Amino acid sequence: MPPRRPSRHTGTSSALRATLAIFILLGWAARASAAEPGALPVAGLQQTVNSLCARLGITQQVTVTLVDTNPRVVSMMPPPAPGDPFSLAVQTDFLDKLTDDEVTAALAHELGHVWVATNHPYLQTERLANDIAMRVVTRYSLSRLYAKLWALTGAEADLTHYLGPEILRVTRHYAAD
Ligand SMILES: [Zn+2]
């Protein structure tokens, strides 16, 4: 998810780590008691990915995996060989911090990279991936996602660089007659 540049990982205090660990444990406990048999989180993520692919016109196969650690937190790997699927990896503890909208935004961002890789491979940037993502998710959900990502990694940057300027969107309401 973050751009490919040296990490400015400032470290998380051990107290915060302990707190996060507790939250994760609570999250898993709640999930274990509420989940239907076989309703693994990754199945829901895969379903969302498939739906987003259809909406974005992506015909390549994309496989989601949950991982304990991911240096980029959420990432997309190109197919190792032609015909193989793209691999979208999500760090589990980050996923647990996100609302449904933010999860969808994270997946849409990574699928933005797939879209760029298959349509304009030499133009691969975070900004363009987000431009594609904003065909199906809001700028607001992406901005919330970046806030949580930077809270986790200790990195910070200008949101406009990643999402472009915020544009006032005017919605016209027509009479229903
Ligand atoms: Zn990215």
PDB file of N, CA, C and O and ligand atoms in Angstrom, residues 1-2 72 109-110 113 126 129 146, ligand 1:
ATOM      1  N   MET A   1       0.807  -1.219   0.000  1.00  0.00           N
ATOM      2  CA  MET A   1       0.000   0.000   0.000  1.00  0.00           C
ATOM      3  C   MET A   1       0.841   1.269   0.000  1.00  0.00           C
ATOM      4  O   MET A   1       0.662   2.102  -0.864  1.00  0.00           O
ATOM      5  N   PRO A   2       1.794   1.435   0.910  1.00  0.00           N
ATOM      6  CA  PRO A   2       2.580   2.669   0.861  1.00  0.00           C
ATOM      7  C   PRO A   2       3.492   2.648  -0.358  1.00  0.00           C
ATOM      8  O   PRO A   2       3.779   1.587  -0.896  1.00  0.00           O
ATOM      9  N   ARG A  72       4.379  -3.961   3.651  1.00  0.00           N
ATOM     10  CA  ARG A  72       3.594  -2.871   3.063  1.00  0.00           C
ATOM     11  C   ARG A  72       2.155  -2.878   3.583  1.00  0.00           C
ATOM     12  O   ARG A  72       1.309  -2.178   3.045  1.00  0.00           O
ATOM     13  N   HIS A 109      -8.082   0.059  -3.821  1.00  0.00           N
ATOM     14  CA  HIS A 109      -6.776   0.671  -4.105  1.00  0.00           C
ATOM     15  C   HIS A 109      -5.835  -0.354  -4.749  1.00  0.00           C
ATOM     16  O   HIS A 109      -5.202  -0.074  -5.770  1.00  0.00           O
ATOM     17  N   GLU A 110      -5.770  -1.546  -4.141  1.00  0.00           N
ATOM     18  CA  GLU A 110      -4.869  -2.571  -4.689  1.00  0.00           C
ATOM     19  C   GLU A 110      -5.339  -3.016  -6.075  1.00  0.00           C
ATOM     20  O   GLU A 110      -4.513  -3.267  -6.957  1.00  0.00           O
ATOM     21  N   HIS A 113      -4.073  -0.848  -8.684  1.00  0.00           N
ATOM     22  CA  HIS A 113      -2.742  -1.229  -9.178  1.00  0.00           C
ATOM     23  C   HIS A 113      -2.854  -2.311 -10.255  1.00  0.00           C
ATOM     24  O   HIS A 113      -2.105  -2.299 -11.238  1.00  0.00           O
ATOM     25  N   GLU A 126       0.857   5.507  -6.947  1.00  0.00           N
ATOM     26  CA  GLU A 126      -0.186   5.431  -5.919  1.00  0.00           C
ATOM     27  C   GLU A 126      -1.381   6.301  -6.305  1.00  0.00           C
ATOM     28  O   GLU A 126      -2.539   5.929  -6.114  1.00  0.00           O
ATOM     29  N   ALA A 129      -3.464   4.613  -8.954  1.00  0.00           N
ATOM     30  CA  ALA A 129      -4.202   3.491  -8.349  1.00  0.00           C
ATOM     31  C   ALA A 129      -5.423   4.026  -7.598  1.00  0.00           C
ATOM     32  O   ALA A 129      -6.514   3.450  -7.656  1.00  0.00           O
ATOM     33  N   TYR A 146      -5.893   5.842   4.756  1.00  0.00           N
ATOM     34  CA  TYR A 146      -4.517   6.349   4.887  1.00  0.00           C
ATOM     35  C   TYR A 146      -4.240   6.782   6.324  1.00  0.00           C
ATOM     36  O   TYR A 146      -3.144   6.559   6.847  1.00  0.00           O
TER      37      TYR A 146
HETATM   38 ZN    ZN B   1      -0.544   1.241  -3.464  1.00  0.00          ZN
END
